[in-house]
Short mmCIF file of C-alpha atoms and ligand atoms in Angstrom, two decimals:
data_model
loop_
_atom_site.label_atom_id
_atom_site.label_comp_id
_atom_site.label_asym_id
_atom_site.label_seq_id
_atom_site.Cartn_x
_atom_site.Cartn_y
_atom_site.Cartn_z
CA MET A 30 0.00 0.00 0.00
CA SER A 31 1.38 3.49 -0.73
CA GLY A 32 0.24 6.97 0.25
CA SER A 33 -3.11 8.46 -0.65
CA GLY A 34 -1.63 11.11 -2.97
CA SER A 35 -3.14 12.22 -6.23
CA THR A 36 -1.50 11.13 -9.45
CA ASN A 37 0.87 13.04 -11.68
CA GLY A 38 0.77 13.14 -15.50
CA ASP A 39 1.96 9.54 -16.04
CA SER A 40 -0.50 8.25 -13.40
CA THR A 41 2.24 7.38 -10.88
CA PRO A 42 0.87 8.28 -7.44
CA ASN A 43 2.58 11.33 -5.95
CA LYS A 44 4.32 10.72 -2.67
CA VAL A 45 2.63 11.86 0.51
CA ALA A 46 4.59 13.60 3.28
CA LEU A 47 3.51 14.34 6.83
CA ILE A 48 5.35 17.19 8.57
CA THR A 49 5.15 18.11 12.25
CA GLY A 50 6.30 21.68 12.89
CA ILE A 51 5.12 22.80 9.44
CA THR A 52 4.48 26.34 10.70
CA GLY A 53 8.11 26.76 11.78
CA GLN A 54 11.09 28.01 9.78
CA ASP A 55 12.18 24.60 8.48
CA GLY A 56 8.62 23.34 8.01
CA SER A 57 7.90 26.17 5.59
CA TYR A 58 11.03 25.58 3.47
CA LEU A 59 10.55 21.81 3.50
CA THR A 60 6.94 22.20 2.38
CA GLU A 61 7.97 24.41 -0.56
CA PHE A 62 10.70 21.91 -1.45
CA LEU A 63 8.38 18.87 -1.36
CA LEU A 64 5.56 20.63 -3.25
CA ASN A 65 8.11 21.43 -5.98
CA LYS A 66 8.94 17.74 -6.13
CA GLY A 67 5.27 16.91 -6.66
CA TYR A 68 4.49 15.68 -3.14
CA GLU A 69 1.18 16.06 -1.41
CA VAL A 70 2.10 17.65 1.92
CA HIS A 71 0.13 17.29 5.14
CA GLY A 72 1.11 19.42 8.10
CA LEU A 73 0.18 19.03 11.73
CA ILE A 74 -0.46 22.38 13.37
CA ARG A 75 -1.30 23.11 16.96
CA ARG A 76 -4.18 25.20 18.11
CA SER A 77 -3.23 28.74 19.13
CA SER A 78 -5.29 31.80 20.02
CA ASN A 79 -3.72 33.72 17.12
CA PHE A 80 -3.07 32.42 13.62
CA ASN A 81 0.33 30.71 13.56
CA THR A 82 0.55 29.97 9.83
CA GLN A 83 2.30 33.18 8.63
CA ARG A 84 5.28 31.28 7.24
CA ILE A 85 3.12 29.09 5.00
CA ASP A 86 0.29 31.47 4.13
CA HIS A 87 1.87 32.19 0.72
CA ILE A 88 1.49 28.52 -0.31
CA TYR A 89 -1.86 27.90 1.33
CA VAL A 90 -4.76 27.08 -0.96
CA ASP A 91 -8.21 26.89 0.61
CA PRO A 92 -9.17 23.17 0.86
CA HIS A 93 -12.49 24.01 -0.79
CA ASN A 94 -10.40 24.21 -3.97
CA ALA A 95 -9.75 20.50 -3.49
CA HIS A 96 -8.07 19.88 -6.86
CA LYS A 97 -5.55 22.72 -6.32
CA ALA A 98 -4.75 22.27 -2.62
CA ARG A 99 -1.70 20.03 -2.30
CA MET A 100 -0.80 21.23 1.21
CA LYS A 101 -3.30 20.28 3.89
CA LEU A 102 -3.28 21.24 7.55
CA HIS A 103 -4.64 19.28 10.50
CA TYR A 104 -4.81 19.99 14.21
CA ALA A 105 -2.60 17.79 16.38
CA ASP A 106 0.06 18.14 19.04
CA LEU A 107 3.17 16.18 19.91
CA SER A 108 1.82 15.96 23.45
CA ASP A 109 -1.30 14.15 22.17
CA ALA A 110 -0.46 10.60 21.10
CA SER A 111 -3.95 9.75 19.86
CA SER A 112 -3.94 12.65 17.37
CA LEU A 113 -0.62 11.49 15.92
CA ARG A 114 -1.83 7.92 15.33
CA ARG A 115 -5.16 9.10 13.94
CA TRP A 116 -3.54 11.37 11.32
CA LEU A 117 -1.08 8.66 10.27
CA ASP A 118 -4.01 6.28 9.71
CA THR A 119 -5.93 8.94 7.78
CA ILE A 120 -3.15 10.48 5.68
CA LEU A 121 -1.17 7.28 4.95
CA PRO A 122 2.13 9.13 4.47
CA ASP A 123 5.16 7.71 2.68
CA GLU A 124 7.50 10.02 4.60
CA VAL A 125 7.17 11.54 8.08
CA TYR A 126 9.30 14.54 9.06
CA ASN A 127 9.36 15.27 12.78
CA LEU A 128 10.33 18.95 12.94
CA ALA A 129 8.09 20.07 15.81
CA ALA A 130 9.84 21.23 18.96
CA GLN A 131 10.07 23.82 21.69
CA SER A 132 13.24 24.81 19.86
CA HIS A 133 14.61 27.70 21.94
CA VAL A 134 17.63 26.66 24.02
CA ALA A 135 17.42 29.53 26.54
CA VAL A 136 13.65 29.06 26.98
CA SER A 137 14.24 25.35 27.72
CA PHE A 138 15.86 26.39 31.03
CA GLU A 139 12.61 28.21 31.91
CA ILE A 140 10.24 25.38 30.86
CA PRO A 141 12.35 22.20 31.12
CA ASP A 142 9.48 19.81 31.83
CA TYR A 143 7.42 21.01 28.85
CA THR A 144 10.53 20.99 26.62
CA ALA A 145 11.24 17.35 27.50
CA ASP A 146 7.60 16.43 26.97
CA VAL A 147 7.51 17.86 23.43
CA VAL A 148 11.09 17.34 22.24
CA ALA A 149 11.93 13.96 23.79
CA THR A 150 8.65 12.22 24.64
CA GLY A 151 6.94 13.87 21.65
CA ALA A 152 9.41 12.17 19.30
CA LEU A 153 8.83 8.88 21.13
CA ARG A 154 5.05 9.30 20.76
CA LEU A 155 5.41 9.85 17.04
CA LEU A 156 7.79 6.90 16.58
CA GLU A 157 5.41 4.70 18.56
CA ALA A 158 2.50 5.93 16.42
CA VAL A 159 4.51 5.07 13.28
CA ARG A 160 5.37 1.62 14.68
CA SER A 161 1.78 0.75 15.61
CA HIS A 162 0.49 2.23 12.33
CA ILE A 163 2.91 -0.06 10.41
CA ASP A 164 1.84 -3.06 12.54
CA ALA A 165 -1.82 -2.41 11.82
CA SER A 166 -1.51 -1.52 8.12
CA GLY A 167 1.57 -3.40 6.90
CA ARG A 168 2.85 -0.11 5.40
CA SER A 169 6.49 -0.92 6.24
CA HIS A 170 7.88 1.32 3.46
CA ILE A 171 7.11 4.44 5.54
CA ARG A 172 10.20 6.57 6.29
CA TYR A 173 10.85 8.77 9.33
CA TYR A 174 13.09 11.83 9.76
CA GLN A 175 14.05 13.12 13.21
CA ALA A 176 15.25 16.75 13.52
CA GLY A 177 18.38 16.33 15.61
CA SER A 178 20.65 19.17 16.61
CA SER A 179 24.31 20.15 16.95
CA GLU A 180 23.31 21.27 20.46
CA MET A 181 23.61 17.56 21.38
CA PHE A 182 27.42 17.93 21.09
CA GLY A 183 27.32 20.74 23.63
CA SER A 184 30.72 21.07 25.26
CA THR A 185 32.51 18.47 23.12
CA PRO A 186 35.11 20.44 21.10
CA PRO A 187 34.88 20.83 17.30
CA PRO A 188 34.94 19.59 14.63
CA GLN A 189 31.83 17.53 15.44
CA SER A 190 30.84 14.55 13.28
CA GLU A 191 28.48 11.55 13.58
CA THR A 192 31.04 9.79 15.82
CA THR A 193 31.60 12.71 18.23
CA PRO A 194 30.25 12.01 21.75
CA PHE A 195 27.25 14.03 22.93
CA HIS A 196 27.55 16.30 25.98
CA PRO A 197 24.30 18.30 26.10
CA ARG A 198 24.29 21.64 27.95
CA SER A 199 20.57 22.45 28.25
CA PRO A 200 17.24 20.70 28.86
CA TYR A 201 16.58 21.21 25.13
CA ALA A 202 19.84 19.50 24.13
CA ALA A 203 19.35 16.62 26.58
CA SER A 204 15.84 16.12 25.18
CA LYS A 205 17.19 16.09 21.61
CA CYS A 206 19.70 13.40 22.69
CA ALA A 207 16.81 11.29 24.00
CA ALA A 208 14.92 11.77 20.71
CA HIS A 209 18.08 10.80 18.81
CA TRP A 210 18.45 7.54 20.72
CA TYR A 211 14.72 6.73 20.52
CA THR A 212 15.07 7.03 16.75
CA VAL A 213 18.15 4.77 16.65
CA ASN A 214 16.35 2.28 18.91
CA TYR A 215 13.20 2.14 16.77
CA ARG A 216 15.41 1.56 13.71
CA GLU A 217 17.28 -1.29 15.42
CA ALA A 218 14.38 -2.84 17.33
CA TYR A 219 11.64 -2.71 14.68
CA GLY A 220 13.54 -2.20 11.43
CA ILE A 221 11.80 1.13 10.82
CA PHE A 222 13.48 3.33 8.20
CA ALA A 223 14.31 6.11 10.66
CA CYS A 224 17.05 8.74 10.21
CA ASN A 225 18.54 11.38 12.49
CA GLY A 226 19.64 14.58 10.82
CA ILE A 227 22.15 16.24 13.14
CA LEU A 228 21.76 19.75 11.80
CA PHE A 229 23.94 22.68 12.79
CA ASN A 230 22.35 26.14 13.11
CA HIS A 231 20.51 27.20 10.00
CA GLU A 232 18.90 30.58 9.54
CA SER A 233 16.84 32.56 7.05
CA PRO A 234 14.64 35.63 6.80
CA ARG A 235 11.94 33.36 8.31
CA ARG A 236 13.96 32.61 11.45
CA GLY A 237 12.10 33.24 14.73
CA GLU A 238 12.77 36.78 15.99
CA ASN A 239 14.30 35.70 19.31
CA PHE A 240 17.14 33.60 17.88
CA VAL A 241 20.33 35.65 17.84
CA THR A 242 20.79 35.99 14.06
CA ARG A 243 17.27 37.26 13.40
CA LYS A 244 17.28 39.35 16.56
CA ILE A 245 20.36 41.09 15.13
CA THR A 246 19.17 41.51 11.52
CA ARG A 247 15.74 42.71 12.65
CA ALA A 248 17.42 45.29 14.90
CA VAL A 249 19.75 46.35 12.06
CA GLY A 250 16.71 47.01 9.85
CA ARG A 251 14.86 48.96 12.55
CA ILE A 252 17.95 50.95 13.61
CA LYS A 253 18.74 51.84 9.99
CA ILE A 254 15.16 53.07 9.43
CA GLY A 255 15.05 54.93 12.77
CA LEU A 256 12.61 52.73 14.71
CA GLN A 257 15.04 51.83 17.53
CA SER A 258 18.61 52.62 18.55
CA LYS A 259 19.76 49.90 20.97
CA LEU A 260 20.09 46.12 20.77
CA PHE A 261 20.42 44.08 24.00
CA LEU A 262 22.39 40.84 23.68
CA GLY A 263 24.14 38.21 25.83
CA ASN A 264 27.33 36.27 25.07
CA LEU A 265 29.00 37.59 21.91
CA GLN A 266 31.90 35.12 21.99
CA ALA A 267 29.85 31.95 21.27
CA SER A 268 30.73 30.50 17.89
CA ARG A 269 28.24 28.80 15.57
CA ASP A 270 28.28 26.98 12.23
CA TRP A 271 25.53 28.97 10.50
CA GLY A 272 23.98 27.82 7.22
CA PHE A 273 20.87 28.65 5.20
CA ALA A 274 17.65 26.77 6.11
CA GLY A 275 16.64 26.49 2.45
CA ASP A 276 19.77 24.40 1.79
CA TYR A 277 19.29 22.20 4.85
CA VAL A 278 15.78 20.92 4.07
CA GLU A 279 17.19 19.29 0.93
CA ALA A 280 19.53 17.23 3.15
CA MET A 281 16.52 16.06 5.22
CA TRP A 282 14.81 14.82 2.09
CA LEU A 283 17.98 13.20 0.70
CA MET A 284 18.36 11.14 3.90
CA LEU A 285 14.97 9.55 3.29
CA GLN A 286 15.79 8.72 -0.37
CA GLN A 287 18.75 6.44 0.48
CA GLU A 288 18.69 2.64 0.42
CA LYS A 289 19.61 2.40 4.07
CA ALA A 290 18.48 4.49 7.04
CA ASP A 291 21.35 6.29 8.78
CA ASP A 292 22.32 9.42 10.73
CA TYR A 293 24.05 12.45 9.17
CA VAL A 294 25.70 15.67 10.29
CA VAL A 295 24.65 18.65 8.15
CA ALA A 296 26.84 21.76 8.45
CA THR A 297 28.78 24.37 6.48
CA GLU A 298 32.07 23.43 8.23
CA GLU A 299 32.69 27.15 8.98
CA SER A 300 32.20 28.77 12.37
CA HIS A 301 31.73 32.43 13.33
CA THR A 302 31.22 34.23 16.62
CA VAL A 303 28.11 36.28 17.39
CA GLU A 304 30.44 39.30 17.27
CA GLU A 305 31.48 38.43 13.71
CA PHE A 306 27.80 38.17 12.78
CA LEU A 307 27.28 41.66 14.25
CA GLU A 308 30.20 43.07 12.27
CA VAL A 309 28.90 41.79 8.94
CA ALA A 310 25.24 42.66 9.62
CA PHE A 311 25.77 46.24 10.87
CA GLY A 312 28.69 46.87 8.50
CA TYR A 313 26.56 45.93 5.49
CA VAL A 314 24.27 48.95 6.05
CA GLY A 315 27.11 51.29 7.05
CA LEU A 316 26.61 51.10 10.84
CA ASN A 317 29.04 50.25 13.66
CA TRP A 318 27.56 47.61 15.99
CA LYS A 319 29.52 49.01 18.95
CA ASP A 320 27.37 52.18 18.82
CA HIS A 321 24.17 50.15 19.37
CA VAL A 322 24.78 46.86 21.18
CA VAL A 323 24.38 46.73 24.96
CA ILE A 324 25.25 43.58 26.92
CA ASP A 325 22.40 42.37 29.13
CA LYS A 326 23.12 39.56 31.61
CA ARG A 327 19.62 38.17 31.22
CA TYR A 328 20.57 36.71 27.83
CA PHE A 329 23.43 34.61 29.23
CA ARG A 330 22.61 30.93 29.74
CA PRO A 331 23.32 28.89 32.88
CA THR A 332 25.50 26.62 30.71
CA GLU A 333 26.68 27.81 27.30
CA VAL A 334 27.72 25.93 24.18
CA ASP A 335 30.91 27.76 23.22
CA ASN A 336 32.00 26.38 19.90
CA LEU A 337 30.19 24.41 17.20
CA LYS A 338 31.73 23.57 13.83
CA GLY A 339 30.48 20.55 11.95
CA ASP A 340 32.25 17.94 9.88
CA SER A 341 29.69 16.96 7.26
CA SER A 342 31.96 14.77 5.08
CA LYS A 343 29.50 11.87 5.35
CA ALA A 344 26.56 13.96 4.05
CA LYS A 345 28.76 15.20 1.21
CA GLU A 346 29.95 11.73 0.24
CA VAL A 347 26.80 9.65 0.75
CA LEU A 348 24.02 12.18 0.09
CA GLY A 349 25.94 14.32 -2.41
CA TRP A 350 24.79 17.32 -0.37
CA LYS A 351 26.62 20.59 0.06
CA PRO A 352 25.51 24.06 1.17
CA LYS A 353 24.95 26.68 -1.53
CA VAL A 354 24.68 29.84 0.58
CA GLY A 355 27.77 31.06 2.48
CA PHE A 356 27.98 33.04 5.72
CA GLU A 357 28.17 36.60 4.32
CA GLN A 358 25.49 35.90 1.73
CA LEU A 359 23.20 34.56 4.47
CA VAL A 360 23.70 37.59 6.72
CA LYS A 361 23.08 40.00 3.83
CA MET A 362 19.98 38.12 2.70
CA MET A 363 18.54 38.41 6.22
CA VAL A 364 19.48 42.10 6.60
CA ASP A 365 18.00 42.97 3.17
CA GLN A 366 14.64 41.47 4.11
CA ASP A 367 14.61 43.04 7.56
CA VAL A 368 15.39 46.49 6.15
CA GLU A 369 12.40 46.08 3.79
CA ARG A 370 10.19 44.98 6.70
CA ALA A 371 11.33 47.96 8.78
CA LYS A 372 10.48 50.34 5.92
CA LYS A 373 6.92 48.97 5.80
CA GLU A 374 6.62 49.21 9.57
CA LYS A 375 7.79 52.85 9.42
CA VAL A 376 5.12 53.74 6.86
CA LEU A 377 2.41 52.32 9.14
CA VAL A 378 3.88 54.00 12.23
CA ASP A 379 4.12 57.39 10.47
CA ALA A 380 0.53 57.07 9.24
CA GLY A 381 -0.62 56.36 12.79
CA TYR A 382 -1.92 52.85 11.95
CA ILE A 383 0.37 51.10 14.46
CA ASP A 384 2.53 52.09 17.41
CA ALA A 385 6.28 51.54 17.04
CA GLN A 386 7.11 48.52 19.17
CA GLN A 387 8.57 49.72 22.46
CA GLN A 388 12.32 49.48 22.09
CA PRO A 389 14.89 52.06 23.20
P1 LIG B 20 10.79 26.59 14.90
O1 LIG B 20 10.85 26.96 16.33
O2 LIG B 20 10.79 27.68 13.86
O3 LIG B 20 9.48 25.68 14.63
C1 LIG B 20 9.06 24.74 15.56
C2 LIG B 20 7.76 24.14 15.09
O4 LIG B 20 7.30 23.19 16.06
C3 LIG B 20 6.61 25.16 14.92
O5 LIG B 20 5.83 24.78 13.81
C4 LIG B 20 5.82 24.98 16.21
O6 LIG B 20 4.48 25.38 16.11
C5 LIG B 20 5.93 23.47 16.36
N1 LIG B 20 5.60 23.00 17.70
C6 LIG B 20 6.09 23.45 18.88
N2 LIG B 20 5.57 22.75 19.90
C7 LIG B 20 4.72 21.84 19.35
C8 LIG B 20 3.87 20.85 19.89
N3 LIG B 20 3.76 20.65 21.20
N4 LIG B 20 3.14 20.08 19.03
C9 LIG B 20 3.22 20.28 17.70
N5 LIG B 20 4.00 21.23 17.14
C10 LIG B 20 4.74 22.00 17.96
O7 LIG B 20 12.00 25.59 14.63
P2 LIG B 20 12.89 25.38 13.30
O8 LIG B 20 12.00 25.33 12.14
O9 LIG B 20 14.04 26.30 13.34
O10 LIG B 20 13.49 23.92 13.58
C11 LIG B 20 12.82 22.74 13.17
C12 LIG B 20 13.32 21.57 14.00
O11 LIG B 20 14.71 21.41 13.82
C13 LIG B 20 13.11 21.71 15.50
O12 LIG B 20 12.87 20.42 16.02
C14 LIG B 20 14.45 22.23 16.00
O13 LIG B 20 14.64 21.87 17.35
C15 LIG B 20 15.39 21.49 15.08
N6 LIG B 20 16.64 22.12 14.80
C16 LIG B 20 16.68 23.40 14.32
C17 LIG B 20 17.87 23.97 13.96
C18 LIG B 20 17.94 25.37 13.44
O14 LIG B 20 19.05 25.93 13.42
N7 LIG B 20 16.84 25.96 13.00
C19 LIG B 20 19.14 23.21 14.06
C20 LIG B 20 18.97 21.86 14.54
C21 LIG B 20 17.76 21.35 14.88
P3 LIG B 20 4.04 26.94 16.31
O15 LIG B 20 4.32 27.61 14.99
O16 LIG B 20 2.61 26.83 16.63
O17 LIG B 20 4.89 27.50 17.40
P1 LIG B 21 21.14 28.23 19.53
O1 LIG B 21 20.63 29.57 18.81
O2 LIG B 21 21.08 28.32 21.00
O3 LIG B 21 22.47 27.92 18.91
O4 LIG B 21 20.02 27.17 19.07
P2 LIG B 21 20.46 31.04 19.35
O5 LIG B 21 20.38 31.91 18.14
O6 LIG B 21 19.37 31.16 20.35
O7 LIG B 21 21.84 31.33 20.12
C1 LIG B 21 23.10 31.29 19.46
C2 LIG B 21 24.17 31.87 20.37
O8 LIG B 21 23.96 33.27 20.51
C3 LIG B 21 24.13 33.63 21.88
N1 LIG B 21 23.39 34.86 22.18
C4 LIG B 21 22.07 35.02 22.13
N2 LIG B 21 21.08 34.16 21.78
C5 LIG B 21 19.80 34.63 21.80
N3 LIG B 21 18.81 33.81 21.42
N4 LIG B 21 19.49 35.90 22.19
C6 LIG B 21 20.46 36.80 22.56
O9 LIG B 21 20.16 37.94 22.91
C7 LIG B 21 21.81 36.34 22.52
N5 LIG B 21 23.00 36.94 22.80
C8 LIG B 21 23.95 36.03 22.58
C9 LIG B 21 23.61 32.41 22.63
O10 LIG B 21 24.06 32.43 23.98
C10 LIG B 21 24.18 31.28 21.78
O11 LIG B 21 25.48 31.00 22.16
C11 LIG B 21 19.56 27.12 17.73
C12 LIG B 21 18.10 26.64 17.77
O12 LIG B 21 17.57 26.74 16.47
C13 LIG B 21 18.02 25.19 18.22
O13 LIG B 21 16.68 24.71 18.08
C14 LIG B 21 18.95 24.36 17.35
O14 LIG B 21 18.93 23.02 17.75
C15 LIG B 21 20.36 24.91 17.41
O15 LIG B 21 20.34 26.25 16.96
C16 LIG B 21 21.33 24.13 16.51
#
């Protein structure tokens, strides 16, 4: 039995993908990527009091246009096992991408219990739903992707590869380690085609506003346009291997197209400090970051990850994957979009339609 997708021109059924975390940064890029490949994409979204689909609104087609809508959204939650099993049984996916997470490292120190429930136990719930779905339906061809993280390496020095020991430094990272090993265990115990992508930081103009890269580029845009003057940050000496999210979703897909399920590090193999990011971002629009950045202790973490730099030789050799967007290009792409956003915000502020968000 294969997925319930429509057919393409030569009457081969299109593949069906199920994505958790479809409303997040990676979910939006992965959806675009899979739709371009002809997939029917189903996304699980969680109920919120405000719309949370901004990142995928541009590809949303009202389901009443049934023949045109190839992305479909369903309510579920990684904390609700029954919803996960029900949607698997209904959608009959060929590929499942588990991207959902409470993904903010600093926030995981504030809500550790919830973070573990969604990131660790949530992955286990989904794997268990896949296992019992396969048992009941015989659909053993189904493939599973787990969104692992370079945060799992924590304090282990770079370069970090698939064989580098984990030493997590936050409740988020410890939970991702659990999800990693659940995935390995379900592959070994039940023969499920399950892969861990160990992805280093990847950013984009769609990155959440409270991750450091976007926090910086958003501030650069607003400072340049005159909507704020200061930017409060924590540790500027941390070093990260930053790539472009649009490149990284291709690696996720490639993992599920291999003959054998395996785990892969995905990284640019270049590392830069937060300070270097500031230099490029502010410098690009002719500003000096030192005139605007103020250090605020509240953004320091109880335990920091100092230095991440991946070794993605395996992904290069086996998947034939390599990043297309480099560090400076990424920073400039993000600044360009945030300057444009700030210009629009300024027009609305000047016209009295909105208040400038309170920032010094
Ligand atoms: P985001 O924070 O942008 O997106 C997270 C997604 O998970 C959102 O769609 C969010 O929904 C959803 N979500 C959160 N909690 C739940 C829940 N309880 N049930 C169902 N859905 C939930 O993350 P990214 O797109 O950046 O990252 C995708 C995945 O990759 C995450 O698992 C992250 O931990 C991991 N990762 C990310 C890296 C990166 O650099 N971006 C690097 C390595 C790993 P909502 O929109 O409603 O909040
Ligand atoms: P990270 O990303 O923790 O690597 O997790 P984040 O952008 O939050 O932090 C990167 C580094 O910047 C330092 N930093 C600040 N960070 C934030 N958020 N806000 C600040 O004001 C600030 N000042 C300095 C941090 O201390 C840190 O060293 C991201 C997430 O996407 C995870 O889900 C993912 O698993 C990892 O990347 C790989």
